[in-house]
mmCIF file of C-alpha atoms in Angstrom:
data_model
loop_
_atom_site.group_PDB
_atom_site.id
_atom_site.type_symbol
_atom_site.label_atom_id
_atom_site.label_comp_id
_atom_site.label_asym_id
_atom_site.label_seq_id
_atom_site.Cartn_x
_atom_site.Cartn_y
_atom_site.Cartn_z
ATOM 1 C CA MET A 1 18.580 -130.567 11.226
ATOM 2 C CA THR A 2 15.615 -129.625 13.479
ATOM 3 C CA HIS A 3 12.041 -129.228 12.316
ATOM 4 C CA THR A 4 12.404 -125.425 12.556
ATOM 5 C CA GLU A 5 15.408 -125.447 10.216
ATOM 6 C CA GLU A 6 13.432 -127.456 7.640
ATOM 7 C CA GLU A 7 10.674 -124.858 7.691
ATOM 8 C CA ARG A 8 13.250 -122.100 7.209
ATOM 9 C CA GLY A 9 14.704 -123.952 4.219
ATOM 10 C CA GLU A 10 11.288 -124.252 2.585
ATOM 11 C CA LEU A 11 10.632 -120.564 3.209
ATOM 12 C CA ARG A 12 13.927 -119.586 1.532
ATOM 13 C CA LEU A 13 13.071 -121.816 -1.466
ATOM 14 C CA ARG A 14 9.682 -120.157 -1.848
ATOM 15 C CA LYS A 15 11.301 -116.719 -1.766
ATOM 16 C CA VAL A 16 13.729 -117.738 -4.536
ATOM 17 C CA VAL A 17 10.868 -119.047 -6.720
ATOM 18 C CA VAL A 18 8.857 -115.845 -6.243
ATOM 19 C CA LEU A 19 11.917 -113.728 -7.038
ATOM 20 C CA ILE A 20 12.596 -115.669 -10.261
ATOM 21 C CA PHE A 21 8.939 -115.247 -11.300
ATOM 22 C CA ILE A 22 9.048 -111.479 -10.707
ATOM 23 C CA ILE A 23 12.302 -111.056 -12.647
ATOM 24 C CA SER A 24 10.979 -113.122 -15.587
ATOM 25 C CA GLN A 25 8.020 -110.773 -15.961
ATOM 26 C CA LEU A 26 10.415 -107.942 -16.783
ATOM 27 C CA PHE A 27 11.457 -109.764 -19.958
ATOM 28 C CA LEU A 28 7.953 -110.816 -21.056
ATOM 29 C CA SER A 29 6.693 -107.628 -22.631
ATOM 30 C CA GLY A 30 3.841 -109.296 -24.507
ATOM 31 C CA CYS A 31 3.163 -109.484 -28.260
ATOM 32 C CA TRP A 32 4.837 -106.598 -30.061
ATOM 33 C CA ASP A 33 2.725 -107.088 -33.182
ATOM 34 C CA GLN A 34 -0.728 -107.272 -31.682
ATOM 35 C CA ARG A 35 -3.792 -106.332 -33.727
ATOM 36 C CA LEU A 36 -6.916 -105.354 -31.854
ATOM 37 C CA LEU A 37 -10.050 -106.790 -33.445
ATOM 38 C CA LYS A 38 -12.147 -103.961 -32.033
ATOM 39 C CA SER A 39 -10.360 -101.542 -34.397
ATOM 40 C CA SER A 40 -10.511 -103.902 -37.409
ATOM 41 C CA ARG A 41 -13.215 -104.691 -39.954
ATOM 42 C CA LEU A 42 -13.121 -108.383 -40.832
ATOM 43 C CA VAL A 43 -13.291 -109.145 -44.563
ATOM 44 C CA TYR A 44 -14.888 -112.482 -45.496
ATOM 45 C CA SER A 45 -15.189 -112.231 -49.308
ATOM 46 C CA THR A 46 -13.230 -110.299 -51.930
ATOM 47 C CA ALA A 47 -13.824 -109.775 -55.657
ATOM 48 C CA PHE A 48 -11.358 -108.330 -58.163
ATOM 49 C CA ASP A 49 -12.142 -106.956 -61.631
ATOM 50 C CA LEU A 50 -10.422 -104.835 -64.232
ATOM 51 C CA GLY A 51 -11.418 -101.190 -63.866
ATOM 52 C CA GLY A 52 -13.408 -99.321 -66.472
ATOM 53 C CA ASN A 53 -10.323 -98.024 -68.299
ATOM 54 C CA ASP A 54 -8.289 -101.225 -67.734
ATOM 55 C CA SER A 55 -5.540 -99.230 -65.992
ATOM 56 C CA LYS A 56 -7.076 -99.678 -62.564
ATOM 57 C CA VAL A 57 -8.203 -102.634 -60.495
ATOM 58 C CA GLU A 58 -11.704 -102.612 -59.076
ATOM 59 C CA GLY A 59 -12.240 -104.369 -55.768
ATOM 60 C CA THR A 60 -15.354 -105.303 -53.831
ATOM 61 C CA VAL A 61 -15.202 -106.630 -50.276
ATOM 62 C CA ILE A 62 -17.889 -108.001 -48.000
ATOM 63 C CA ILE A 63 -17.518 -107.131 -44.326
ATOM 64 C CA ARG A 64 -19.497 -108.967 -41.673
ATOM 65 C CA ASP A 65 -21.653 -106.535 -39.731
ATOM 66 C CA PHE A 66 -24.224 -107.032 -36.994
ATOM 67 C CA LYS A 67 -27.591 -105.342 -36.623
ATOM 68 C CA GLY A 68 -29.587 -106.256 -33.564
ATOM 69 C CA GLY A 69 -27.331 -109.251 -33.023
ATOM 70 C CA VAL A 70 -28.057 -110.580 -36.541
ATOM 71 C CA PRO A 71 -25.087 -110.955 -38.955
ATOM 72 C CA THR A 72 -25.468 -108.950 -42.172
ATOM 73 C CA ASN A 73 -23.326 -108.072 -45.192
ATOM 74 C CA LEU A 74 -21.683 -104.694 -45.666
ATOM 75 C CA GLU A 75 -20.485 -104.157 -49.228
ATOM 76 C CA VAL A 76 -17.605 -101.762 -49.928
ATOM 77 C CA ASN A 77 -15.964 -101.145 -53.308
ATOM 78 C CA ALA A 78 -13.204 -98.934 -54.698
ATOM 79 C CA GLU A 79 -10.559 -98.721 -57.437
ATOM 80 C CA GLY A 80 -6.777 -98.543 -57.356
ATOM 81 C CA TYR A 81 -3.683 -98.749 -59.546
ATOM 82 C CA SER A 82 -2.454 -101.717 -57.506
ATOM 83 C CA ILE A 83 -3.936 -104.034 -54.889
ATOM 84 C CA ARG A 84 -2.235 -102.033 -52.113
ATOM 85 C CA ASP A 85 -3.582 -98.778 -53.543
ATOM 86 C CA LEU A 86 -7.005 -100.408 -53.805
ATOM 87 C CA ARG A 87 -6.860 -101.463 -50.157
ATOM 88 C CA ILE A 88 -5.965 -97.934 -49.047
ATOM 89 C CA ASN A 89 -8.951 -96.561 -50.968
ATOM 90 C CA LEU A 90 -11.238 -99.199 -49.436
ATOM 91 C CA GLU A 91 -10.067 -98.313 -45.921
ATOM 92 C CA ASN A 92 -10.811 -94.651 -46.632
ATOM 93 C CA ARG A 93 -14.478 -95.637 -47.013
ATOM 94 C CA ILE A 94 -14.892 -97.458 -43.705
ATOM 95 C CA SER A 95 -14.148 -96.943 -40.029
ATOM 96 C CA GLY A 96 -11.212 -99.048 -38.879
ATOM 97 C CA ASN A 97 -8.713 -101.166 -40.773
ATOM 98 C CA LEU A 98 -9.450 -103.943 -43.243
ATOM 99 C CA GLU A 99 -8.502 -107.304 -41.738
ATOM 100 C CA GLN A 100 -7.936 -109.946 -44.451
ATOM 101 C CA SER A 101 -6.878 -112.827 -42.173
ATOM 102 C CA LYS A 102 -10.465 -114.152 -42.099
ATOM 103 C CA ASN A 103 -11.036 -113.860 -45.844
ATOM 104 C CA GLN A 104 -12.574 -117.110 -47.089
ATOM 105 C CA VAL A 105 -12.819 -116.680 -50.849
ATOM 106 C CA TYR A 106 -11.409 -114.549 -53.671
ATOM 107 C CA LEU A 107 -13.495 -114.137 -56.819
ATOM 108 C CA LEU A 108 -11.737 -113.158 -60.047
ATOM 109 C CA GLY A 109 -13.716 -111.563 -62.851
ATOM 110 C CA GLU A 110 -13.373 -113.279 -66.230
ATOM 111 C CA ASP A 111 -11.556 -110.361 -67.903
ATOM 112 C CA LEU A 112 -9.074 -110.100 -65.049
ATOM 113 C CA ALA A 113 -8.526 -113.883 -65.013
ATOM 114 C CA LYS A 114 -7.417 -113.692 -68.649
ATOM 115 C CA GLU A 115 -4.505 -111.516 -67.523
ATOM 116 C CA ASP A 116 -1.559 -112.745 -65.434
ATOM 117 C CA ILE A 117 -3.431 -113.435 -62.178
ATOM 118 C CA TYR A 118 -0.246 -113.529 -60.090
ATOM 119 C CA ASP A 119 0.054 -109.758 -60.568
ATOM 120 C CA PHE A 120 -3.105 -109.416 -58.489
ATOM 121 C CA MET A 121 -2.091 -112.023 -55.885
ATOM 122 C CA ASP A 122 1.506 -111.000 -55.213
ATOM 123 C CA ILE A 123 0.612 -108.882 -52.180
ATOM 124 C CA PHE A 124 -1.180 -111.762 -50.469
ATOM 125 C CA PHE A 125 1.884 -114.003 -50.550
ATOM 126 C CA ARG A 126 4.184 -111.265 -49.228
ATOM 127 C CA ASP A 127 2.074 -110.236 -46.218
ATOM 128 C CA PRO A 128 1.875 -112.955 -43.496
ATOM 129 C CA LYS A 129 -1.343 -111.451 -42.153
ATOM 130 C CA ASN A 130 -3.235 -112.475 -45.289
ATOM 131 C CA SER A 131 -5.020 -115.808 -45.547
ATOM 132 C CA ILE A 132 -3.543 -117.940 -48.342
ATOM 133 C CA SER A 133 -5.778 -120.895 -47.500
ATOM 134 C CA SER A 134 -8.690 -118.976 -49.035
ATOM 135 C CA LYS A 135 -10.574 -120.497 -51.952
ATOM 136 C CA VAL A 136 -10.155 -118.925 -55.394
ATOM 137 C CA ALA A 137 -12.819 -118.989 -58.109
ATOM 138 C CA VAL A 138 -13.538 -117.307 -61.453
ATOM 139 C CA THR A 139 -16.825 -115.673 -62.442
ATOM 140 C CA LYS A 140 -18.359 -115.195 -65.869
ATOM 141 C CA GLY A 141 -18.656 -111.460 -66.174
ATOM 142 C CA THR A 142 -17.870 -109.036 -63.357
ATOM 143 C CA ALA A 143 -16.970 -110.661 -60.028
ATOM 144 C CA GLY A 144 -18.218 -107.698 -58.005
ATOM 145 C CA ASP A 145 -21.731 -108.216 -59.407
ATOM 146 C CA TYR A 146 -21.849 -111.653 -57.780
ATOM 147 C CA LEU A 147 -21.130 -110.257 -54.322
ATOM 148 C CA ARG A 148 -23.623 -107.446 -54.865
ATOM 149 C CA LYS A 149 -26.300 -109.898 -56.029
ATOM 150 C CA LEU A 150 -25.895 -112.089 -52.967
ATOM 151 C CA SER A 151 -25.755 -109.019 -50.735
ATOM 152 C CA MET A 152 -29.157 -107.892 -52.053
ATOM 153 C CA ASN A 153 -30.617 -111.269 -51.086
ATOM 154 C CA ASN A 154 -29.204 -110.831 -47.563
ATOM 155 C CA VAL A 155 -27.379 -114.144 -47.847
ATOM 156 C CA LEU A 156 -24.232 -114.719 -45.794
ATOM 157 C CA ILE A 157 -22.138 -114.504 -48.942
ATOM 158 C CA SER A 158 -18.939 -116.218 -47.860
ATOM 159 C CA GLU A 159 -20.807 -119.201 -46.466
ATOM 160 C CA PHE A 160 -22.877 -119.539 -49.650
ATOM 161 C CA ILE A 161 -19.832 -119.568 -51.942
ATOM 162 C CA ILE A 162 -17.720 -121.803 -49.693
ATOM 163 C CA GLU A 163 -20.540 -124.339 -49.274
ATOM 164 C CA SER A 164 -21.151 -124.333 -53.030
ATOM 165 C CA ILE A 165 -17.468 -125.022 -53.717
ATOM 166 C CA ALA A 166 -17.281 -127.705 -51.002
ATOM 167 C CA SER A 167 -20.321 -129.474 -52.454
ATOM 168 C CA SER A 168 -18.814 -129.395 -55.957
ATOM 169 C CA GLU A 169 -15.488 -130.700 -54.636
ATOM 170 C CA SER A 170 -17.268 -133.623 -52.999
ATOM 171 C CA GLN A 171 -19.094 -134.426 -56.260
ATOM 172 C CA SER A 172 -15.878 -134.257 -58.336
ATOM 173 C CA LYS A 173 -17.000 -131.170 -60.250
ATOM 174 C CA VAL A 174 -14.116 -128.893 -59.219
ATOM 175 C CA PRO A 175 -10.612 -129.546 -57.831
ATOM 176 C CA LYS A 176 -9.707 -128.984 -54.188
ATOM 177 C CA VAL A 177 -7.504 -125.927 -54.549
ATOM 178 C CA ASN A 178 -6.809 -122.711 -52.687
ATOM 179 C CA MET A 179 -4.520 -119.723 -53.114
ATOM 180 C CA GLN A 180 -1.538 -121.559 -51.651
ATOM 181 C CA THR A 181 -1.836 -124.675 -53.827
ATOM 182 C CA ILE A 182 -2.262 -122.786 -57.101
ATOM 183 C CA CYS A 183 0.743 -120.581 -56.332
ATOM 184 C CA THR A 184 2.986 -123.646 -56.537
ATOM 185 C CA VAL A 185 1.555 -124.648 -59.926
ATOM 186 C CA MET A 186 1.664 -121.099 -61.306
ATOM 187 C CA PHE A 187 5.463 -121.262 -61.241
ATOM 188 C CA ASP A 188 5.671 -124.813 -62.619
ATOM 189 C CA GLU A 189 6.225 -124.627 -66.380
ATOM 190 C CA GLY A 190 5.336 -128.323 -66.717
ATOM 191 C CA LYS A 191 1.838 -128.302 -65.223
ATOM 192 C CA ASP A 192 -1.323 -126.167 -65.290
ATOM 193 C CA PHE A 193 -4.478 -125.928 -63.189
ATOM 194 C CA MET A 194 -8.187 -125.156 -63.235
ATOM 195 C CA LEU A 195 -10.436 -123.196 -60.867
ATOM 196 C CA PRO A 196 -14.150 -123.351 -60.005
ATOM 197 C CA LEU A 197 -16.271 -121.267 -62.369
ATOM 198 C CA PHE A 198 -19.411 -119.421 -61.268
ATOM 199 C CA LYS A 199 -22.148 -118.225 -63.601
ATOM 200 C CA MET A 200 -25.337 -116.231 -63.220
ATOM 201 C CA LYS A 201 -28.388 -117.939 -64.704
ATOM 202 C CA GLU A 202 -31.876 -116.471 -64.421
ATOM 203 C CA GLN A 203 -30.739 -114.219 -61.568
ATOM 204 C CA GLU A 204 -29.335 -117.207 -59.692
ATOM 205 C CA ILE A 205 -25.661 -117.740 -58.913
ATOM 206 C CA ILE A 206 -24.481 -121.294 -59.538
ATOM 207 C CA GLN A 207 -21.200 -123.149 -59.757
ATOM 208 C CA ASP A 208 -21.043 -124.412 -63.329
ATOM 209 C CA GLY A 209 -17.842 -125.924 -64.693
ATOM 210 C CA THR A 210 -14.215 -124.902 -64.327
ATOM 211 C CA ALA A 211 -11.900 -122.251 -65.754
ATOM 212 C CA LEU A 212 -8.793 -123.594 -67.522
ATOM 213 C CA PHE A 213 -5.442 -121.872 -67.092
ATOM 214 C CA SER A 214 -2.373 -121.912 -69.297
ATOM 215 C CA GLY A 215 0.459 -120.696 -67.134
ATOM 216 C CA ARG A 216 -1.142 -117.883 -65.152
ATOM 217 C CA ARG A 217 -3.894 -116.868 -67.580
ATOM 218 C CA MET A 218 -7.397 -118.229 -68.127
ATOM 219 C CA THR A 219 -7.625 -119.666 -71.627
ATOM 220 C CA GLY A 220 -10.782 -121.793 -71.657
ATOM 221 C CA GLU A 221 -13.478 -123.518 -69.657
ATOM 222 C CA LEU A 222 -14.975 -126.958 -69.092
ATOM 223 C CA THR A 223 -18.470 -128.158 -68.242
ATOM 224 C CA ASP A 224 -19.152 -130.036 -65.007
ATOM 225 C CA GLU A 225 -19.143 -133.377 -66.869
ATOM 226 C CA GLU A 226 -15.832 -132.623 -68.592
ATOM 227 C CA SER A 227 -14.323 -131.456 -65.320
ATOM 228 C CA THR A 228 -15.392 -134.656 -63.550
ATOM 229 C CA ILE A 229 -13.778 -137.029 -66.032
ATOM 230 C CA LEU A 230 -10.551 -134.999 -66.051
ATOM 231 C CA LEU A 231 -10.454 -134.860 -62.249
ATOM 232 C CA ILE A 232 -10.638 -138.653 -62.265
ATOM 233 C CA MET A 233 -7.906 -138.929 -64.895
ATOM 234 C CA THR A 234 -5.655 -136.559 -62.902
ATOM 235 C CA LYS A 235 -6.409 -138.350 -59.597
ATOM 236 C CA GLN A 236 -8.189 -135.379 -58.022
ATOM 237 C CA GLU A 237 -11.736 -136.734 -57.740
ATOM 238 C CA GLY A 238 -13.880 -136.171 -54.661
ATOM 239 C CA LYS A 239 -16.073 -138.584 -52.716
ATOM 240 C CA VAL A 240 -18.377 -139.429 -55.626
ATOM 241 C CA ALA A 241 -18.143 -139.287 -59.427
ATOM 242 C CA ARG A 242 -21.542 -139.676 -61.099
ATOM 243 C CA PHE A 243 -22.212 -140.269 -64.783
ATOM 244 C CA VAL A 244 -25.144 -140.954 -67.083
ATOM 245 C CA SER A 245 -24.436 -142.938 -70.268
ATOM 246 C CA LYS A 246 -26.668 -143.823 -73.198
ATOM 247 C CA VAL A 247 -26.534 -147.615 -73.590
ATOM 248 C CA ASN A 248 -29.680 -148.297 -75.655
ATOM 249 C CA ALA A 249 -31.022 -146.590 -78.778
ATOM 250 C CA ASP A 250 -34.655 -147.501 -79.367
ATOM 251 C CA LYS A 251 -36.363 -148.309 -76.077
ATOM 252 C CA GLN A 252 -39.549 -146.576 -74.960
ATOM 253 C CA PRO A 253 -39.965 -144.559 -72.868
ATOM 254 C CA ASN A 254 -36.674 -142.780 -73.523
ATOM 255 C CA ILE A 255 -35.540 -143.124 -69.904
ATOM 256 C CA GLN A 256 -34.853 -146.809 -70.582
ATOM 257 C CA ASN A 257 -32.012 -145.872 -72.927
ATOM 258 C CA TYR A 258 -29.832 -144.516 -70.112
ATOM 259 C CA ILE A 259 -27.893 -145.884 -67.164
ATOM 260 C CA SER A 260 -26.788 -143.821 -64.148
ATOM 261 C CA TYR A 261 -23.791 -144.943 -62.146
ATOM 262 C CA ASN A 262 -20.894 -144.011 -59.885
ATOM 263 C CA LEU A 263 -17.277 -144.737 -60.747
ATOM 264 C CA MET A 264 -15.576 -146.463 -57.813
ATOM 265 C CA ASN A 265 -12.036 -147.605 -56.986
ATOM 266 C CA THR A 266 -10.548 -145.747 -59.929
ATOM 267 C CA LYS A 267 -6.944 -146.432 -60.913
ATOM 268 C CA VAL A 268 -5.203 -144.231 -63.464
ATOM 269 C CA LYS A 269 -1.830 -144.711 -65.108
ATOM 270 C CA MET A 270 -0.064 -142.244 -67.389
ATOM 271 C CA ARG A 271 2.984 -143.200 -69.430
ATOM 272 C CA ILE A 272 5.139 -141.330 -71.938
ATOM 273 C CA LEU A 273 5.121 -143.598 -75.007
ATOM 274 C CA SER A 274 7.288 -141.365 -77.177
ATOM 275 C CA ASN A 275 9.391 -138.396 -76.069
ATOM 276 C CA THR A 276 10.521 -137.289 -79.514
ATOM 277 C CA PRO A 277 9.836 -133.565 -80.067
ATOM 278 C CA GLY A 278 7.174 -133.277 -82.749
ATOM 279 C CA ASN A 279 5.927 -136.808 -82.058
ATOM 280 C CA ILE A 280 5.149 -137.006 -78.345
ATOM 281 C CA ARG A 281 2.664 -139.730 -77.437
ATOM 282 C CA VAL A 282 1.106 -140.248 -74.010
ATOM 283 C CA GLY A 283 -0.719 -143.363 -72.842
ATOM 284 C CA LEU A 284 -3.626 -143.027 -70.405
ATOM 285 C CA HIS A 285 -5.214 -146.076 -68.784
ATOM 286 C CA LEU A 286 -8.294 -145.979 -66.547
ATOM 287 C CA LYS A 287 -9.546 -148.958 -64.575
ATOM 288 C CA ALA A 288 -12.714 -148.539 -62.511
ATOM 289 C CA ASP A 289 -15.604 -150.343 -60.860
ATOM 290 C CA ILE A 290 -19.166 -149.323 -61.726
ATOM 291 C CA ASP A 291 -21.851 -149.018 -59.081
ATOM 292 C CA VAL A 292 -25.204 -148.802 -60.883
ATOM 293 C CA ALA A 293 -27.533 -146.206 -59.376
ATOM 294 C CA GLU A 294 -30.362 -146.394 -61.936
ATOM 295 C CA TYR A 295 -31.193 -148.670 -64.862
ATOM 296 C CA PRO A 296 -34.949 -148.841 -65.629
ATOM 297 C CA PRO A 297 -34.796 -151.934 -67.936
ATOM 298 C CA ASN A 298 -33.585 -153.865 -64.847
ATOM 299 C CA GLN A 299 -31.693 -156.546 -66.780
ATOM 300 C CA LEU A 300 -28.553 -156.720 -64.643
ATOM 301 C CA PHE A 301 -29.061 -160.379 -63.746
ATOM 302 C CA THR A 302 -27.587 -161.818 -66.967
ATOM 303 C CA LYS A 303 -23.854 -161.975 -67.670
ATOM 304 C CA LYS A 304 -24.472 -161.203 -71.327
ATOM 305 C CA GLU A 305 -26.269 -157.933 -70.530
ATOM 306 C CA ILE A 306 -23.655 -156.901 -67.973
ATOM 307 C CA LYS A 307 -20.874 -157.551 -70.480
ATOM 308 C CA ARG A 308 -22.685 -155.464 -73.109
ATOM 309 C CA LEU A 309 -23.235 -152.609 -70.656
ATOM 310 C CA ASN A 310 -19.577 -152.692 -69.637
ATOM 311 C CA LYS A 311 -18.599 -152.205 -73.286
ATOM 312 C CA GLU A 312 -21.101 -149.385 -73.820
ATOM 313 C CA ILE A 313 -19.909 -147.557 -70.707
ATOM 314 C CA GLU A 314 -16.253 -148.038 -71.633
ATOM 315 C CA GLY A 315 -16.940 -146.535 -75.053
ATOM 316 C CA ASP A 316 -18.800 -143.577 -73.564
ATOM 317 C CA LEU A 317 -16.073 -142.856 -71.003
ATOM 318 C CA THR A 318 -13.398 -143.096 -73.700
ATOM 319 C CA SER A 319 -15.262 -140.538 -75.829
ATOM 320 C CA ARG A 320 -15.653 -138.220 -72.833
ATOM 321 C CA ILE A 321 -11.941 -138.399 -72.054
ATOM 322 C CA GLU A 322 -10.911 -137.778 -75.670
ATOM 323 C CA ASP A 323 -13.313 -134.832 -76.070
ATOM 324 C CA SER A 324 -12.133 -133.272 -72.796
ATOM 325 C CA ILE A 325 -8.479 -133.710 -73.740
ATOM 326 C CA LYS A 326 -9.178 -131.943 -77.032
ATOM 327 C CA LYS A 327 -10.583 -128.950 -75.124
ATOM 328 C CA ILE A 328 -7.664 -128.648 -72.722
ATOM 329 C CA GLN A 329 -5.225 -128.895 -75.626
ATOM 330 C CA GLU A 330 -7.100 -126.121 -77.425
ATOM 331 C CA ALA A 331 -6.737 -124.068 -74.228
ATOM 332 C CA ASN A 332 -3.044 -125.076 -74.015
ATOM 333 C CA SER A 333 -3.657 -126.225 -70.437
ATOM 334 C CA ASP A 334 -1.466 -129.136 -69.328
ATOM 335 C CA LEU A 335 -3.653 -130.513 -66.528
ATOM 336 C CA PHE A 336 -2.023 -133.945 -66.715
ATOM 337 C CA GLY A 337 1.421 -132.539 -66.025
ATOM 338 C CA VAL A 338 2.930 -134.180 -69.103
ATOM 339 C CA GLY A 339 5.530 -131.411 -69.154
ATOM 340 C CA ARG A 340 6.442 -132.202 -65.555
ATOM 341 C CA GLU A 341 7.048 -135.853 -66.522
ATOM 342 C CA LEU A 342 9.296 -134.773 -69.396
ATOM 343 C CA ILE A 343 11.251 -132.402 -67.148
ATOM 344 C CA ALA A 344 11.815 -135.151 -64.587
ATOM 345 C CA PHE A 345 12.556 -138.146 -66.808
ATOM 346 C CA HIS A 346 13.441 -136.755 -70.249
ATOM 347 C CA PRO A 347 15.292 -133.466 -69.561
ATOM 348 C CA LYS A 348 17.322 -133.509 -72.795
ATOM 349 C CA GLU A 349 14.210 -133.727 -74.960
ATOM 350 C CA TRP A 350 12.488 -131.102 -72.793
ATOM 351 C CA ASN A 351 15.278 -128.596 -73.332
ATOM 352 C CA ARG A 352 14.957 -129.026 -77.103
ATOM 353 C CA MET A 353 11.302 -128.014 -77.329
ATOM 354 C CA ASN A 354 9.000 -125.040 -76.805
ATOM 355 C CA TRP A 355 6.387 -126.682 -74.602
ATOM 356 C CA ARG A 356 3.603 -124.162 -75.252
ATOM 357 C CA GLU A 357 3.924 -124.840 -78.981
ATOM 358 C CA GLU A 358 4.427 -128.579 -78.538
ATOM 359 C CA TYR A 359 1.648 -129.401 -76.069
ATOM 360 C CA PRO A 360 -1.392 -128.787 -78.349
ATOM 361 C CA THR A 361 0.042 -131.255 -80.875
ATOM 362 C CA ILE A 362 0.869 -134.230 -78.632
ATOM 363 C CA HIS A 363 -1.147 -137.423 -79.087
ATOM 364 C CA PHE A 364 -3.006 -139.121 -76.222
ATOM 365 C CA GLU A 365 -3.849 -142.825 -76.452
ATOM 366 C CA THR A 366 -6.722 -143.663 -74.108
ATOM 367 C CA ASN A 367 -7.746 -147.051 -72.738
ATOM 368 C CA VAL A 368 -10.676 -147.611 -70.357
ATOM 369 C CA GLN A 369 -11.480 -150.794 -68.463
ATOM 370 C CA ALA A 370 -14.758 -150.635 -66.514
ATOM 371 C CA GLU A 371 -16.760 -153.371 -64.839
ATOM 372 C CA ILE A 372 -20.162 -153.372 -63.140
ATOM 373 C CA THR A 373 -19.577 -154.601 -59.584
ATOM 374 C CA GLY A 374 -22.576 -153.135 -57.766
ATOM 375 C CA ASN A 375 -26.251 -152.681 -58.592
ATOM 376 C CA GLY A 376 -27.804 -151.475 -55.361
ATOM 377 C CA ILE A 377 -30.181 -153.729 -53.421
ATOM 378 C CA ILE A 378 -31.964 -154.987 -56.559
ATOM 379 C CA ASN A 379 -30.648 -158.294 -57.942
#
C-alpha cells in the first residue's frame, strides 16, 4: 500500500466516525422530565399543623428569595384537605411552582404529631422529586409560628434549624434521623423512635428534648438529659455525651458537690432474660470509661477517692436509666426494640401477646459499670 492509500484509508475512517456521531444524536433527545429552576420556587423549610377546624391541614413554607443579592425569607401559608390540596393552594399564592427537592427540614406541630404522622408524609414517599433525606422535628405548639418567628428576625431559617439539630446530634441530645429513616421504623411493630423537639422560651426558639412516638403517634417527651442516656443505651450517641453528677452532700461552696464528665468508649448489651408473656424481663448492661471534665475538690490522685467516685457515678447513671425507662414505658414507646428481639428470636411468644398492652409492664434490670480513666491535664 502506498502512502496515498494510507491517507485515503484514514479519511474514510474519519468519515465513518463522523457519520456514527451524527446518527447517534438523532436518538439522544435529552431529558424528557426536565424541570427548569427559573420557573420554580425553591422551598427550604416546611411546617404542618392541624387546621382551625381539625378537618384541614395548615401548611407554612419558607422560600428563599433575593433582594439586592442578599438572601431573604419569603413566608407563604395556606390550608388544604390533604397535603396535595395544600400544595395546590400554596402554589396559587406564588408565581411559579413549588420545588420541594431542596427542602431541608419538616416541622410538625404538637397537635398534628399526636395523630398518625404517616398520613401527612405519604405524598413525600410517593413522589421521587421530594427530598426524603430532610430532617423531621416536632414543635411545642404551632409549627408555623416557629417559621414566622424566625422569619421576623430575618434569620436564614433552614440553616438555623439544621445547625441546631446537627449540634444536638453531636452532643447526644437527639438521634440522627430523617424522613427516610423514620419511615422504616414507622412500619416496624417491634420498635419505636423519637424526634428532636423544639420549644419557644422567652421569645427564643431552642431545641429542648425529644418527642416520643408509639407507632406513628407522639405520646410523650423527654428532657435533653433523659434523651442522652437513652441514646447511649440504644447505641445512637453522638461525638460527646456529657453529664453532671452529685457525688458529695455537704461541701462548701456547693459547686464542690458535683463532678462533670464525658462518657467514653461505651458498650451496651441487651438480653431477654424471660420471654414469658406477662413476665418479660430484659437485662441492660452499660460499661463505660469516664473522662473527668471538672471536679473542684481535685482529689483524683487517690485510688480510694476514685473508687468512691466510680460508685457514686454508677449509682447516678443507674437512676437516670431507670427513670428514663419509666417515662418511655408510660409513653408506650419501645425505643430499645425489645419487640423486635422477640419477633426475631421468640416468635411463638410474640404471637401470643398484644405488644402495646405488654410493653408498659415488662421489667428492665439495669447494671452499670463505669471507671474514671481520664482527668484532663491535672494529676
